[in-house]
mmCIF file of C-alpha atoms in Angstrom:
data_model
loop_
_atom_site.group_PDB
_atom_site.id
_atom_site.type_symbol
_atom_site.label_atom_id
_atom_site.label_comp_id
_atom_site.label_asym_id
_atom_site.label_seq_id
_atom_site.Cartn_x
_atom_site.Cartn_y
_atom_site.Cartn_z
ATOM 1 C CA MET Y 360 -58.655 -75.411 36.773
ATOM 2 C CA ILE Y 361 -56.159 -72.494 36.447
ATOM 3 C CA LYS Y 362 -54.017 -72.000 39.409
ATOM 4 C CA PRO Y 363 -54.181 -68.563 41.104
ATOM 5 C CA LYS Y 364 -50.473 -67.869 40.496
ATOM 6 C CA LEU Y 365 -50.735 -68.639 36.785
ATOM 7 C CA ARG Y 366 -53.887 -66.513 36.494
ATOM 8 C CA SER Y 367 -52.059 -63.564 38.067
ATOM 9 C CA ASN Y 368 -49.108 -63.795 35.625
ATOM 10 C CA LEU Y 369 -51.462 -63.995 32.651
ATOM 11 C CA MET Y 370 -53.239 -60.831 33.768
ATOM 12 C CA TYR Y 371 -49.973 -58.930 34.100
ATOM 13 C CA GLY Y 372 -48.991 -60.028 30.611
ATOM 14 C CA VAL Y 373 -52.239 -58.779 29.074
ATOM 15 C CA VAL Y 374 -51.918 -55.410 30.772
ATOM 16 C CA ALA Y 375 -48.318 -55.036 29.587
ATOM 17 C CA PHE Y 376 -49.340 -55.875 26.027
ATOM 18 C CA ILE Y 377 -52.090 -53.254 26.053
ATOM 19 C CA PHE Y 378 -49.694 -50.521 27.231
ATOM 20 C CA ALA Y 379 -47.177 -51.570 24.576
ATOM 21 C CA LEU Y 380 -49.821 -51.115 21.895
ATOM 22 C CA ILE Y 381 -50.739 -47.693 23.244
ATOM 23 C CA LEU Y 382 -47.092 -46.547 23.200
ATOM 24 C CA PHE Y 383 -46.547 -47.948 19.684
ATOM 25 C CA PHE Y 384 -49.504 -46.166 18.131
ATOM 26 C CA ASN Y 385 -48.682 -42.991 20.022
ATOM 27 C CA ALA Y 386 -45.177 -42.977 18.604
ATOM 28 C CA ASN Y 387 -46.425 -43.517 15.029
ATOM 29 C CA GLY Y 388 -49.182 -40.932 15.229
ATOM 30 C CA ARG Y 389 -52.198 -43.063 14.597
ATOM 31 C CA ALA Y 390 -55.530 -42.790 16.351
ATOM 32 C CA ILE Y 391 -56.265 -45.867 18.390
ATOM 33 C CA GLN Y 392 -59.234 -47.019 20.386
ATOM 34 C CA SER Y 393 -58.311 -48.173 23.824
ATOM 35 C CA PRO Y 394 -59.751 -51.520 24.762
ATOM 36 C CA ILE Y 395 -60.170 -50.142 28.236
ATOM 37 C CA GLY Y 396 -63.384 -48.119 28.232
ATOM 38 C CA GLY Y 397 -63.390 -47.802 24.404
ATOM 39 C CA SER Y 398 -61.810 -44.261 24.463
ATOM 40 C CA THR Y 399 -59.924 -42.838 21.418
ATOM 41 C CA VAL Y 400 -56.285 -41.569 21.794
ATOM 42 C CA THR Y 401 -54.947 -38.953 19.280
ATOM 43 C CA THR Y 402 -51.481 -37.326 19.016
ATOM 44 C CA GLU Y 403 -50.117 -33.974 17.635
ATOM 45 C CA SER Y 404 -48.551 -33.864 14.110
ATOM 46 C CA PHE Y 405 -45.444 -31.741 13.224
ATOM 47 C CA GLU Y 406 -44.599 -30.203 9.813
ATOM 48 C CA GLU Y 407 -41.549 -28.625 8.234
ATOM 49 C CA THR Y 408 -40.628 -27.516 4.688
ATOM 50 C CA VAL Y 409 -37.106 -28.232 3.490
ATOM 51 C CA ASN Y 410 -35.831 -26.068 0.605
ATOM 52 C CA ASN Y 411 -33.041 -26.651 -1.912
ATOM 53 C CA VAL Y 412 -33.263 -30.423 -1.912
ATOM 54 C CA ARG Y 413 -31.137 -31.570 -4.837
ATOM 55 C CA ILE Y 414 -32.709 -33.672 -7.592
ATOM 56 C CA GLU Y 415 -30.875 -36.915 -8.340
ATOM 57 C CA ALA Y 416 -31.309 -37.638 -12.061
ATOM 58 C CA LEU Y 417 -30.997 -41.235 -13.204
ATOM 59 C CA TYR Y 418 -29.527 -41.398 -16.739
ATOM 60 C CA ASP Y 419 -26.456 -42.536 -18.716
ATOM 61 C CA ASP Y 420 -24.084 -39.680 -17.850
ATOM 62 C CA GLU Y 421 -21.331 -41.023 -20.128
ATOM 63 C CA LYS Y 422 -23.564 -40.725 -23.188
ATOM 64 C CA TYR Y 423 -25.881 -37.842 -22.376
ATOM 65 C CA TYR Y 424 -25.725 -34.315 -20.978
ATOM 66 C CA ILE Y 425 -28.918 -32.950 -19.368
ATOM 67 C CA HIS Y 426 -29.901 -29.344 -18.640
ATOM 68 C CA GLY Y 427 -32.789 -26.906 -18.722
ATOM 69 C CA TYR Y 428 -34.239 -27.588 -15.289
ATOM 70 C CA ASN Y 429 -33.900 -26.252 -11.771
ATOM 71 C CA PRO Y 430 -31.641 -28.757 -9.972
ATOM 72 C CA THR Y 431 -33.359 -28.304 -6.586
ATOM 73 C CA VAL Y 432 -36.901 -28.519 -5.207
ATOM 74 C CA ALA Y 433 -38.728 -27.973 -1.911
ATOM 75 C CA VAL Y 434 -40.059 -30.907 0.142
ATOM 76 C CA LYS Y 435 -42.802 -30.549 2.786
ATOM 77 C CA LEU Y 436 -42.313 -33.028 5.649
ATOM 78 C CA SER Y 437 -44.835 -34.047 8.351
ATOM 79 C CA SER Y 438 -44.708 -36.486 11.281
ATOM 80 C CA ILE Y 439 -45.951 -37.001 14.811
ATOM 81 C CA ASN Y 440 -42.433 -38.017 15.783
ATOM 82 C CA ARG Y 441 -40.410 -34.849 16.234
ATOM 83 C CA ILE Y 442 -37.095 -36.692 16.374
ATOM 84 C CA GLN Y 443 -37.666 -38.497 13.082
ATOM 85 C CA LEU Y 444 -38.847 -35.276 11.433
ATOM 86 C CA ASN Y 445 -35.707 -33.403 12.463
ATOM 87 C CA THR Y 446 -33.527 -36.250 11.194
ATOM 88 C CA GLU Y 447 -35.038 -36.081 7.705
ATOM 89 C CA ALA Y 448 -35.030 -32.289 7.639
ATOM 90 C CA ASN Y 449 -31.283 -32.074 8.375
ATOM 91 C CA ALA Y 450 -29.206 -32.336 5.177
ATOM 92 C CA ASP Y 451 -26.419 -34.174 7.012
ATOM 93 C CA THR Y 452 -28.669 -36.893 8.520
ATOM 94 C CA ARG Y 453 -31.563 -37.274 6.093
ATOM 95 C CA GLY Y 454 -32.054 -40.581 4.308
ATOM 96 C CA PHE Y 455 -34.484 -39.621 1.575
ATOM 97 C CA GLN Y 456 -33.724 -38.450 -1.988
ATOM 98 C CA VAL Y 457 -35.728 -36.770 -4.731
ATOM 99 C CA ILE Y 458 -35.432 -38.848 -7.911
ATOM 100 C CA ALA Y 459 -35.946 -37.935 -11.593
ATOM 101 C CA ASP Y 460 -35.833 -41.156 -13.551
ATOM 102 C CA LEU Y 461 -34.641 -40.450 -17.107
ATOM 103 C CA THR Y 462 -33.665 -43.981 -18.018
ATOM 104 C CA GLY Y 463 -35.102 -45.028 -21.343
ATOM 105 C CA LEU Y 464 -35.383 -41.427 -22.590
ATOM 106 C CA GLY Y 465 -33.390 -40.210 -25.625
ATOM 107 C CA GLU Y 466 -32.227 -36.795 -26.870
ATOM 108 C CA GLY Y 467 -34.788 -34.035 -26.718
ATOM 109 C CA THR Y 468 -36.944 -32.238 -24.143
ATOM 110 C CA HIS Y 469 -38.997 -34.333 -21.720
ATOM 111 C CA GLU Y 470 -41.347 -33.774 -18.765
ATOM 112 C CA VAL Y 471 -40.404 -36.038 -15.880
ATOM 113 C CA LYS Y 472 -42.298 -36.791 -12.639
ATOM 114 C CA LEU Y 473 -40.340 -36.608 -9.378
ATOM 115 C CA ARG Y 474 -40.575 -39.086 -6.535
ATOM 116 C CA ILE Y 475 -39.216 -39.510 -2.993
ATOM 117 C CA GLN Y 476 -37.020 -42.470 -2.198
ATOM 118 C CA ASN Y 477 -35.801 -43.927 1.154
ATOM 119 C CA MET Y 478 -38.047 -41.763 3.377
ATOM 120 C CA SER Y 479 -38.565 -42.906 7.004
ATOM 121 C CA SER Y 480 -41.882 -44.714 7.573
ATOM 122 C CA ALA Y 481 -42.620 -42.270 10.418
ATOM 123 C CA VAL Y 482 -42.378 -39.255 8.072
ATOM 124 C CA THR Y 483 -44.367 -38.347 4.979
ATOM 125 C CA GLY Y 484 -43.173 -35.892 2.254
ATOM 126 C CA THR Y 485 -44.647 -33.857 -0.580
ATOM 127 C CA ILE Y 486 -42.483 -32.472 -3.454
ATOM 128 C CA GLU Y 487 -43.019 -28.955 -4.810
ATOM 129 C CA PRO Y 488 -43.081 -28.968 -7.849
ATOM 130 C CA THR Y 489 -43.922 -32.559 -8.631
ATOM 131 C CA LYS Y 490 -42.562 -32.460 -12.244
ATOM 132 C CA ILE Y 491 -39.602 -30.949 -14.145
ATOM 133 C CA THR Y 492 -38.808 -30.367 -17.836
ATOM 134 C CA VAL Y 493 -35.406 -31.768 -18.904
ATOM 135 C CA THR Y 494 -33.419 -31.368 -22.156
ATOM 136 C CA ILE Y 495 -31.238 -34.348 -23.049
ATOM 137 C CA GLU Y 496 -28.276 -33.908 -25.450
ATOM 138 C CA SER Y 497 -25.395 -36.084 -26.523
ATOM 139 C CA ARG Y 498 -22.386 -35.439 -24.279
ATOM 140 C CA THR Y 499 -19.272 -33.664 -25.646
ATOM 141 C CA SER Y 500 -16.161 -31.891 -24.331
ATOM 142 C CA ALA Y 501 -13.800 -29.162 -25.561
ATOM 143 C CA GLU Y 502 -10.965 -26.882 -24.377
ATOM 144 C CA MET Y 503 -11.658 -23.164 -24.623
ATOM 145 C CA PRO Y 504 -9.916 -19.927 -23.520
ATOM 146 C CA VAL Y 505 -11.343 -17.852 -20.669
ATOM 147 C CA GLU Y 506 -11.823 -14.095 -21.040
ATOM 148 C CA PRO Y 507 -11.799 -11.768 -18.018
ATOM 149 C CA ALA Y 508 -14.880 -9.562 -17.708
ATOM 150 C CA TYR Y 509 -14.680 -6.437 -15.536
ATOM 151 C CA SER Y 510 -16.173 -2.982 -15.164
ATOM 152 C CA THR Y 511 -14.334 0.278 -14.409
ATOM 153 C CA SER Y 512 -17.455 2.011 -13.098
ATOM 154 C CA ASN Y 513 -16.076 2.054 -9.542
ATOM 155 C CA LEU Y 514 -12.473 2.867 -10.508
ATOM 156 C CA GLU Y 515 -11.191 6.004 -8.772
ATOM 157 C CA SER Y 516 -10.682 9.140 -10.846
ATOM 158 C CA GLY Y 517 -7.370 9.131 -12.715
ATOM 159 C CA PHE Y 518 -6.724 5.411 -12.192
ATOM 160 C CA THR Y 519 -6.353 3.174 -15.258
ATOM 161 C CA ILE Y 520 -6.179 -0.583 -15.931
ATOM 162 C CA ASP Y 521 -2.603 -1.508 -16.767
ATOM 163 C CA SER Y 522 -2.930 -5.288 -17.346
ATOM 164 C CA VAL Y 523 -5.360 -8.188 -16.845
ATOM 165 C CA ALA Y 524 -4.346 -11.857 -16.621
ATOM 166 C CA VAL Y 525 -6.297 -15.108 -16.174
ATOM 167 C CA ASN Y 526 -4.855 -18.259 -14.638
ATOM 168 C CA PRO Y 527 -5.346 -20.803 -16.142
ATOM 169 C CA GLU Y 528 -5.956 -19.227 -19.520
ATOM 170 C CA LYS Y 529 -7.904 -22.262 -20.827
ATOM 171 C CA VAL Y 530 -10.319 -24.774 -19.252
ATOM 172 C CA ASN Y 531 -12.028 -27.972 -20.362
ATOM 173 C CA ILE Y 532 -15.809 -27.790 -20.628
ATOM 174 C CA THR Y 533 -18.402 -30.557 -20.868
ATOM 175 C CA THR Y 534 -21.818 -29.852 -22.315
ATOM 176 C CA GLY Y 535 -24.333 -30.969 -24.951
ATOM 177 C CA SER Y 536 -23.362 -31.017 -28.598
ATOM 178 C CA GLN Y 537 -26.024 -28.453 -29.488
ATOM 179 C CA THR Y 538 -25.087 -26.180 -26.584
ATOM 180 C CA LEU Y 539 -21.396 -26.302 -27.557
ATOM 181 C CA ALA Y 540 -22.286 -24.902 -30.958
ATOM 182 C CA GLU Y 541 -24.084 -21.969 -29.295
ATOM 183 C CA ILE Y 542 -21.152 -20.969 -27.030
ATOM 184 C CA ASP Y 543 -19.628 -17.635 -28.057
ATOM 185 C CA ARG Y 544 -17.107 -17.295 -25.225
ATOM 186 C CA LEU Y 545 -16.144 -18.376 -21.717
ATOM 187 C CA VAL Y 546 -15.933 -15.503 -19.237
ATOM 188 C CA ALA Y 547 -14.740 -14.925 -15.676
ATOM 189 C CA THR Y 548 -16.653 -11.885 -14.379
ATOM 190 C CA VAL Y 549 -14.992 -9.793 -11.651
ATOM 191 C CA ASP Y 550 -17.106 -8.132 -8.979
ATOM 192 C CA PRO Y 551 -17.038 -4.422 -10.002
ATOM 193 C CA THR Y 552 -17.293 -3.218 -6.399
ATOM 194 C CA LYS Y 553 -13.842 -4.680 -5.689
ATOM 195 C CA LEU Y 554 -12.091 -2.829 -8.531
ATOM 196 C CA THR Y 555 -11.414 0.634 -7.070
ATOM 197 C CA ASP Y 556 -7.901 2.037 -6.560
ATOM 198 C CA HIS Y 557 -5.578 -0.934 -6.076
ATOM 199 C CA ASN Y 558 -4.442 -4.148 -7.745
ATOM 200 C CA LEU Y 559 -6.953 -6.996 -7.549
ATOM 201 C CA GLU Y 560 -6.623 -10.780 -7.392
ATOM 202 C CA GLU Y 561 -9.925 -12.657 -7.321
ATOM 203 C CA THR Y 562 -11.103 -16.240 -7.823
ATOM 204 C CA VAL Y 563 -14.022 -16.208 -10.273
ATOM 205 C CA ARG Y 564 -16.415 -18.901 -11.555
ATOM 206 C CA VAL Y 565 -16.274 -19.709 -15.278
ATOM 207 C CA GLN Y 566 -19.448 -19.154 -17.323
ATOM 208 C CA ALA Y 567 -20.334 -19.905 -20.944
ATOM 209 C CA MET Y 568 -22.271 -17.276 -22.909
ATOM 210 C CA ASP Y 569 -23.896 -17.084 -26.316
ATOM 211 C CA LYS Y 570 -23.732 -14.084 -28.640
ATOM 212 C CA GLU Y 571 -26.653 -12.402 -26.845
ATOM 213 C CA GLY Y 572 -24.950 -12.718 -23.463
ATOM 214 C CA ASN Y 573 -27.187 -15.496 -22.184
ATOM 215 C CA VAL Y 574 -25.570 -17.963 -19.771
ATOM 216 C CA LEU Y 575 -25.412 -21.538 -21.118
ATOM 217 C CA SER Y 576 -25.199 -24.798 -19.182
ATOM 218 C CA VAL Y 577 -21.675 -26.259 -19.060
ATOM 219 C CA VAL Y 578 -19.441 -28.056 -16.588
ATOM 220 C CA ALA Y 579 -15.975 -26.462 -16.478
ATOM 221 C CA ASP Y 580 -12.786 -28.114 -15.258
ATOM 222 C CA PRO Y 581 -11.540 -26.325 -13.245
ATOM 223 C CA PRO Y 582 -14.802 -24.567 -12.392
ATOM 224 C CA GLU Y 583 -12.983 -21.393 -11.213
ATOM 225 C CA VAL Y 584 -10.012 -19.321 -12.414
ATOM 226 C CA THR Y 585 -7.904 -16.566 -10.846
ATOM 227 C CA VAL Y 586 -8.107 -13.077 -12.361
ATOM 228 C CA ASN Y 587 -5.265 -10.605 -11.680
ATOM 229 C CA ILE Y 588 -5.843 -6.932 -12.514
ATOM 230 C CA THR Y 589 -3.044 -4.373 -12.242
ATOM 231 C CA VAL Y 590 -4.201 -0.804 -11.637
ATOM 232 C CA THR Y 591 -2.042 2.224 -12.448
ATOM 233 C CA ALA Y 592 -2.521 5.300 -10.285
ATOM 234 C CA PRO Y 593 -2.021 8.917 -11.436
ATOM 235 C CA GLN Y 594 1.657 9.867 -11.189
ATOM 236 C CA LYS Y 595 3.620 13.035 -10.626
ATOM 237 C CA GLN Y 596 7.304 14.031 -10.426
ATOM 238 C CA VAL Y 597 8.319 15.885 -7.258
ATOM 239 C CA TYR Y 598 11.582 17.294 -5.904
ATOM 240 C CA LEU Y 599 13.524 15.758 -3.029
ATOM 241 C CA TYR Y 600 15.567 17.771 -0.560
ATOM 242 C CA PRO Y 601 17.531 16.672 2.541
ATOM 243 C CA GLU Y 602 16.344 17.675 5.994
ATOM 244 C CA GLN Y 603 18.875 17.348 8.830
ATOM 245 C CA THR Y 604 17.741 15.530 11.954
ATOM 246 C CA GLY Y 605 19.460 14.102 15.018
ATOM 247 C CA LYS Y 606 22.069 15.537 17.405
ATOM 248 C CA GLN Y 607 25.031 17.329 15.875
ATOM 249 C CA ALA Y 608 28.521 16.457 17.223
ATOM 250 C CA SER Y 609 30.155 19.154 19.416
ATOM 251 C CA ASN Y 610 33.245 19.494 17.193
ATOM 252 C CA ILE Y 611 31.213 19.889 13.989
ATOM 253 C CA ALA Y 612 30.301 23.333 12.723
ATOM 254 C CA SER Y 613 27.810 22.147 10.093
ATOM 255 C CA TYR Y 614 26.978 19.358 7.642
ATOM 256 C CA ASN Y 615 26.771 19.392 3.880
ATOM 257 C CA LEU Y 616 23.997 16.995 2.765
ATOM 258 C CA SER Y 617 23.901 15.844 -0.856
ATOM 259 C CA LEU Y 618 21.262 13.487 -2.347
ATOM 260 C CA ALA Y 619 22.204 11.151 -5.187
ATOM 261 C CA GLU Y 620 18.723 11.694 -6.698
ATOM 262 C CA ASN Y 621 16.853 14.965 -6.456
ATOM 263 C CA THR Y 622 13.504 13.847 -7.943
ATOM 264 C CA ALA Y 623 11.018 10.998 -7.417
ATOM 265 C CA ILE Y 624 7.763 9.752 -8.961
ATOM 266 C CA ILE Y 625 4.763 9.536 -6.616
ATOM 267 C CA GLY Y 626 1.431 7.882 -7.405
ATOM 268 C CA GLY Y 627 -1.999 7.859 -5.798
ATOM 269 C CA GLU Y 628 -5.240 9.772 -5.700
ATOM 270 C CA GLN Y 629 -5.134 12.892 -7.859
ATOM 271 C CA SER Y 630 -6.458 15.065 -5.030
ATOM 272 C CA LYS Y 631 -3.458 14.086 -2.878
ATOM 273 C CA LEU Y 632 -0.942 14.542 -5.696
ATOM 274 C CA ASP Y 633 -2.147 18.088 -6.309
ATOM 275 C CA THR Y 634 -1.043 19.117 -2.800
ATOM 276 C CA ILE Y 635 2.558 17.831 -3.092
ATOM 277 C CA GLU Y 636 5.391 19.592 -4.930
ATOM 278 C CA SER Y 637 8.420 18.383 -2.943
ATOM 279 C CA ILE Y 638 9.312 15.863 -0.248
ATOM 280 C CA ALA Y 639 11.712 16.387 2.658
ATOM 281 C CA VAL Y 640 14.038 13.413 3.142
ATOM 282 C CA PRO Y 641 15.089 13.192 6.831
ATOM 283 C CA VAL Y 642 18.834 12.604 7.320
ATOM 284 C CA ASP Y 643 20.003 11.619 10.822
ATOM 285 C CA VAL Y 644 23.492 13.064 11.501
ATOM 286 C CA SER Y 645 23.814 11.756 15.065
ATOM 287 C CA GLY Y 646 27.372 10.576 15.791
ATOM 288 C CA ILE Y 647 28.726 11.402 12.299
ATOM 289 C CA THR Y 648 32.175 13.060 12.374
ATOM 290 C CA LYS Y 649 33.523 12.135 8.927
ATOM 291 C CA GLU Y 650 32.153 11.917 5.413
ATOM 292 C CA THR Y 651 29.507 9.181 5.315
ATOM 293 C CA LYS Y 652 27.104 7.722 2.756
ATOM 294 C CA GLN Y 653 23.837 6.131 3.790
ATOM 295 C CA LYS Y 654 20.525 5.067 2.258
ATOM 296 C CA VAL Y 655 17.508 7.017 3.465
ATOM 297 C CA HIS Y 656 13.816 6.130 3.100
ATOM 298 C CA VAL Y 657 11.679 8.579 1.124
ATOM 299 C CA PRO Y 658 8.560 9.254 3.246
ATOM 300 C CA VAL Y 659 5.082 9.522 1.691
ATOM 301 C CA GLU Y 660 1.656 9.613 3.284
ATOM 302 C CA SER Y 661 -0.613 6.580 3.446
ATOM 303 C CA GLY Y 662 -2.255 5.689 0.151
ATOM 304 C CA LEU Y 663 0.605 6.995 -2.018
ATOM 305 C CA THR Y 664 3.483 5.177 -3.707
ATOM 306 C CA VAL Y 665 6.964 6.527 -4.442
ATOM 307 C CA ASP Y 666 9.762 5.504 -6.790
ATOM 308 C CA PRO Y 667 12.511 5.256 -5.690
ATOM 309 C CA THR Y 668 11.632 4.296 -2.150
ATOM 310 C CA GLU Y 669 15.211 5.003 -0.967
ATOM 311 C CA VAL Y 670 17.935 7.459 -1.980
ATOM 312 C CA THR Y 671 21.642 7.652 -1.136
ATOM 313 C CA VAL Y 672 22.764 10.737 0.776
ATOM 314 C CA THR Y 673 26.366 11.905 1.264
ATOM 315 C CA ILE Y 674 26.986 13.559 4.651
ATOM 316 C CA SER Y 675 30.073 15.818 4.742
ATOM 317 C CA PRO Y 676 30.820 17.371 8.168
ATOM 318 C CA ARG Y 677 32.669 20.695 8.584
ATOM 319 C CA LEU Y 678 34.912 20.851 11.653
ATOM 320 C CA MET Y 679 35.031 23.734 14.140
ATOM 321 C CA PRO Y 680 38.108 26.116 13.762
ATOM 322 C CA SER Y 681 41.125 25.072 15.952
ATOM 323 C CA SER Y 682 41.967 27.289 19.020
ATOM 324 C CA SER Y 683 45.705 27.570 17.921
ATOM 325 C CA THR Y 684 44.815 29.282 14.661
ATOM 326 C CA PRO Y 685 45.530 33.076 14.806
ATOM 327 C CA SER Y 686 42.412 35.116 14.797
ATOM 328 C CA SER Y 687 41.751 37.673 12.109
ATOM 329 C CA SER Y 688 42.077 40.534 14.629
ATOM 330 C CA ALA Y 689 45.570 39.402 15.605
ATOM 331 C CA VAL Y 690 46.648 39.282 11.974
ATOM 332 C CA ASP Y 691 45.193 42.742 11.337
ATOM 333 C CA SER Y 692 47.031 44.076 14.419
ATOM 334 C CA GLY Y 693 50.345 42.750 13.133
ATOM 335 C CA LYS Y 694 49.780 44.381 9.757
ATOM 336 C CA SER Y 695 48.975 47.698 11.487
ATOM 337 C CA GLU Y 696 52.216 47.596 13.467
ATOM 338 C CA GLU Y 697 54.247 46.987 10.288
ATOM 339 C CA GLN Y 698 52.566 49.883 8.563
ATOM 340 C CA THR Y 699 53.211 52.167 11.584
ATOM 341 C CA LYS Y 700 56.988 51.450 11.809
ATOM 342 C CA PRO Y 701 58.015 53.454 8.716
ATOM 343 C CA SER Y 702 56.070 56.482 9.939
ATOM 344 C CA THR Y 703 57.892 56.348 13.289
ATOM 345 C CA THR Y 704 61.271 56.190 11.529
ATOM 346 C CA SER Y 705 60.374 59.067 9.281
ATOM 347 C CA THR Y 706 59.329 61.205 12.254
ATOM 348 C CA SER Y 707 62.652 60.565 14.007
ATOM 349 C CA THR Y 708 64.553 61.505 10.870
ATOM 350 C CA ALA Y 709 62.564 64.705 10.559
ATOM 351 C CA GLU Y 710 63.456 65.710 14.119
ATOM 352 C CA GLU Y 711 67.152 65.138 13.471
ATOM 353 C CA THR Y 712 66.917 67.169 10.308
ATOM 354 C CA THR Y 713 65.284 70.038 12.207
ATOM 355 C CA THR Y 714 68.091 70.058 14.771
ATOM 356 C CA GLU Y 715 70.727 70.170 12.039
ATOM 357 C CA GLN Y 716 68.916 72.976 10.270
ATOM 358 C CA SER Y 717 68.831 74.993 13.555
ATOM 359 C CA GLU Y 718 72.540 74.603 14.042
ATOM 360 C CA SER Y 719 73.203 75.582 10.434
ATOM 361 C CA ALA Y 720 71.087 78.666 10.925
ATOM 362 C CA ASP Y 721 73.126 79.768 13.998
ATOM 363 C CA ASP Y 722 76.403 79.476 12.102
ATOM 364 C CA SER Y 723 75.251 81.528 9.109
ATOM 365 C CA ALA Y 724 73.551 84.365 11.042
ATOM 366 C CA SER Y 725 76.070 86.984 9.760
ATOM 367 C CA LYS Y 726 75.693 86.173 6.074
ATOM 368 C CA THR Y 727 73.637 88.094 3.519
ATOM 369 C CA THR Y 728 70.143 87.397 2.445
ATOM 370 C CA SER Y 729 71.287 85.629 -0.737
ATOM 371 C CA GLU Y 730 73.548 83.350 1.215
ATOM 372 C CA GLU Y 731 70.714 82.558 3.587
ATOM 373 C CA SER Y 732 68.651 81.524 0.595
ATOM 374 C CA GLU Y 733 71.372 79.224 -0.612
ATOM 375 C CA VAL Y 734 71.735 77.680 2.838
ATOM 376 C CA SER Y 735 67.992 77.139 2.992
ATOM 377 C CA THR Y 736 67.931 75.507 -0.434
ATOM 378 C CA SER Y 737 70.854 73.292 0.469
ATOM 379 C CA SER Y 738 69.225 72.242 3.735
ATOM 380 C CA SER Y 739 66.029 71.319 1.920
ATOM 381 C CA THR Y 740 67.949 69.184 -0.543
ATOM 382 C CA GLU Y 741 69.804 67.381 2.229
ATOM 383 C CA THR Y 742 66.596 66.824 4.144
ATOM 384 C CA THR Y 743 64.901 65.325 1.109
ATOM 385 C CA SER Y 744 67.872 62.985 0.529
ATOM 386 C CA GLU Y 745 67.898 61.796 4.121
ATOM 387 C CA SER Y 746 64.138 61.180 4.075
ATOM 388 C CA SER Y 747 64.494 59.064 0.935
ATOM 389 C CA GLN Y 748 67.173 56.956 2.587
ATOM 390 C CA THR Y 749 65.112 56.465 5.707
ATOM 391 C CA ALA Y 750 61.891 55.364 3.922
ATOM 392 C CA GLN Y 751 63.275 52.192 2.311
ATOM 393 C CA GLY Y 752 61.334 49.975 -0.108
ATOM 394 C CA PRO Y 753 57.719 50.161 -1.179
ATOM 395 C CA THR Y 754 56.457 50.482 2.393
ATOM 396 C CA GLN Y 755 56.801 54.296 2.294
ATOM 397 C CA THR Y 756 53.414 55.998 2.658
ATOM 398 C CA THR Y 757 51.987 59.434 2.002
ATOM 399 C CA SER Y 758 52.029 60.229 5.730
ATOM 400 C CA GLN Y 759 55.809 59.826 5.810
ATOM 401 C CA GLY Y 760 56.276 62.405 3.012
ATOM 402 C CA ASP Y 761 54.038 64.850 4.800
ATOM 403 C CA SER Y 762 56.112 64.516 7.991
ATOM 404 C CA LEU Y 763 59.371 65.279 6.110
ATOM 405 C CA GLN Y 764 57.842 68.301 4.382
ATOM 406 C CA MET Y 765 56.678 69.694 7.745
ATOM 407 C CA ALA Y 766 60.188 69.257 9.147
ATOM 408 C CA VAL Y 767 61.738 71.214 6.216
ATOM 409 C CA ASN Y 768 59.236 74.044 6.603
ATOM 410 C CA ASP Y 769 60.027 74.284 10.353
ATOM 411 C CA ALA Y 770 63.737 74.510 9.552
ATOM 412 C CA ASP Y 771 63.156 77.333 7.051
ATOM 413 C CA GLU Y 772 61.087 79.286 9.535
ATOM 414 C CA SER Y 773 63.786 78.860 12.180
ATOM 415 C CA SER Y 774 66.497 80.079 9.834
ATOM 416 C CA SER Y 775 64.489 83.137 8.876
ATOM 417 C CA THR Y 776 63.982 84.006 12.528
ATOM 418 C CA GLU Y 777 67.641 83.760 13.337
ATOM 419 C CA MET Y 778 68.601 85.987 10.408
ATOM 420 C CA LYS Y 779 66.252 88.615 11.512
#
């Protein structure tokens, strides 16, 4: 006879086992028939397609080189366990692989069936496509030069390609023996949209091409090279001229600015070059009181280049005139006074001569007309002699002679009056 306590524990165990079975089949997505009431339990199934799953080819990679197939396929996954499905769909956490088993196959073209390996038991997968066509060749290697390939279709008007360099210039390639014989050249093709109006440095993948320009299957080492393209812009020679800036010193009258180079070469878009004939070079004279040389930057607008970028300018200040220096008006005044002095002396001499002539006329009032003429002639001679002595040196002027002549005439008139 079973004791009541033991019977109770056995019942609990059976119930627990039944629920465990229900949870197990629910997790694995299978339809189960419940022993309780005979009802059927079904669960929802999830699906997801994973693209670009890489094919793992099994072959002797030291002896053979394979090509001619798409290296990736799509895999359709399904499961009632969402967590397991997401794990296999994620490239970082998945456990399955797509296998192409080429072992036992020799050189030539073969059709190979694909299979899934290491998939979770809770997830099922279907490969699309299920087969691939593979070409197997004997493996070989060679070193070949790389040619840069570029297009000038997007190059700005007036710009030209100055030089093109590839680094490294040669690479090692691994391929099939038959494919190696078909290779015409290795190229590194530059994106044409990047080659416009400036120098270009770009990392480019190496490709092998046949004579028709078809891309061939190779493995390059290194797989990429660096292409450097130097672009030359349109150029033009322009004039340079100094332009004074800054605060001028108070004791400086002006500055003489002299550039060591009066021309420069500018480069850039042709439309911009056409608008420029000369460039003003700003020269700051602030605080400069003696001759100074300095290097000055040659300014150009954005997008243009200039050679040279700097020029040497010589700054020569001119001082203000000193206050102790006689002015031009003072000098002219002094000259005027010197020129006036002889005239004054001549006038005084003429007056003295007139007085003497008057006295001579009084003394000879009783003489005859002929004697009066002689006296007059004698007086004129004496007057002329005295005037010559008074006007010494080359400073005598025409005005002095006129004054003497007037004095003589006055004396003659006075003598004639007295005689009458």
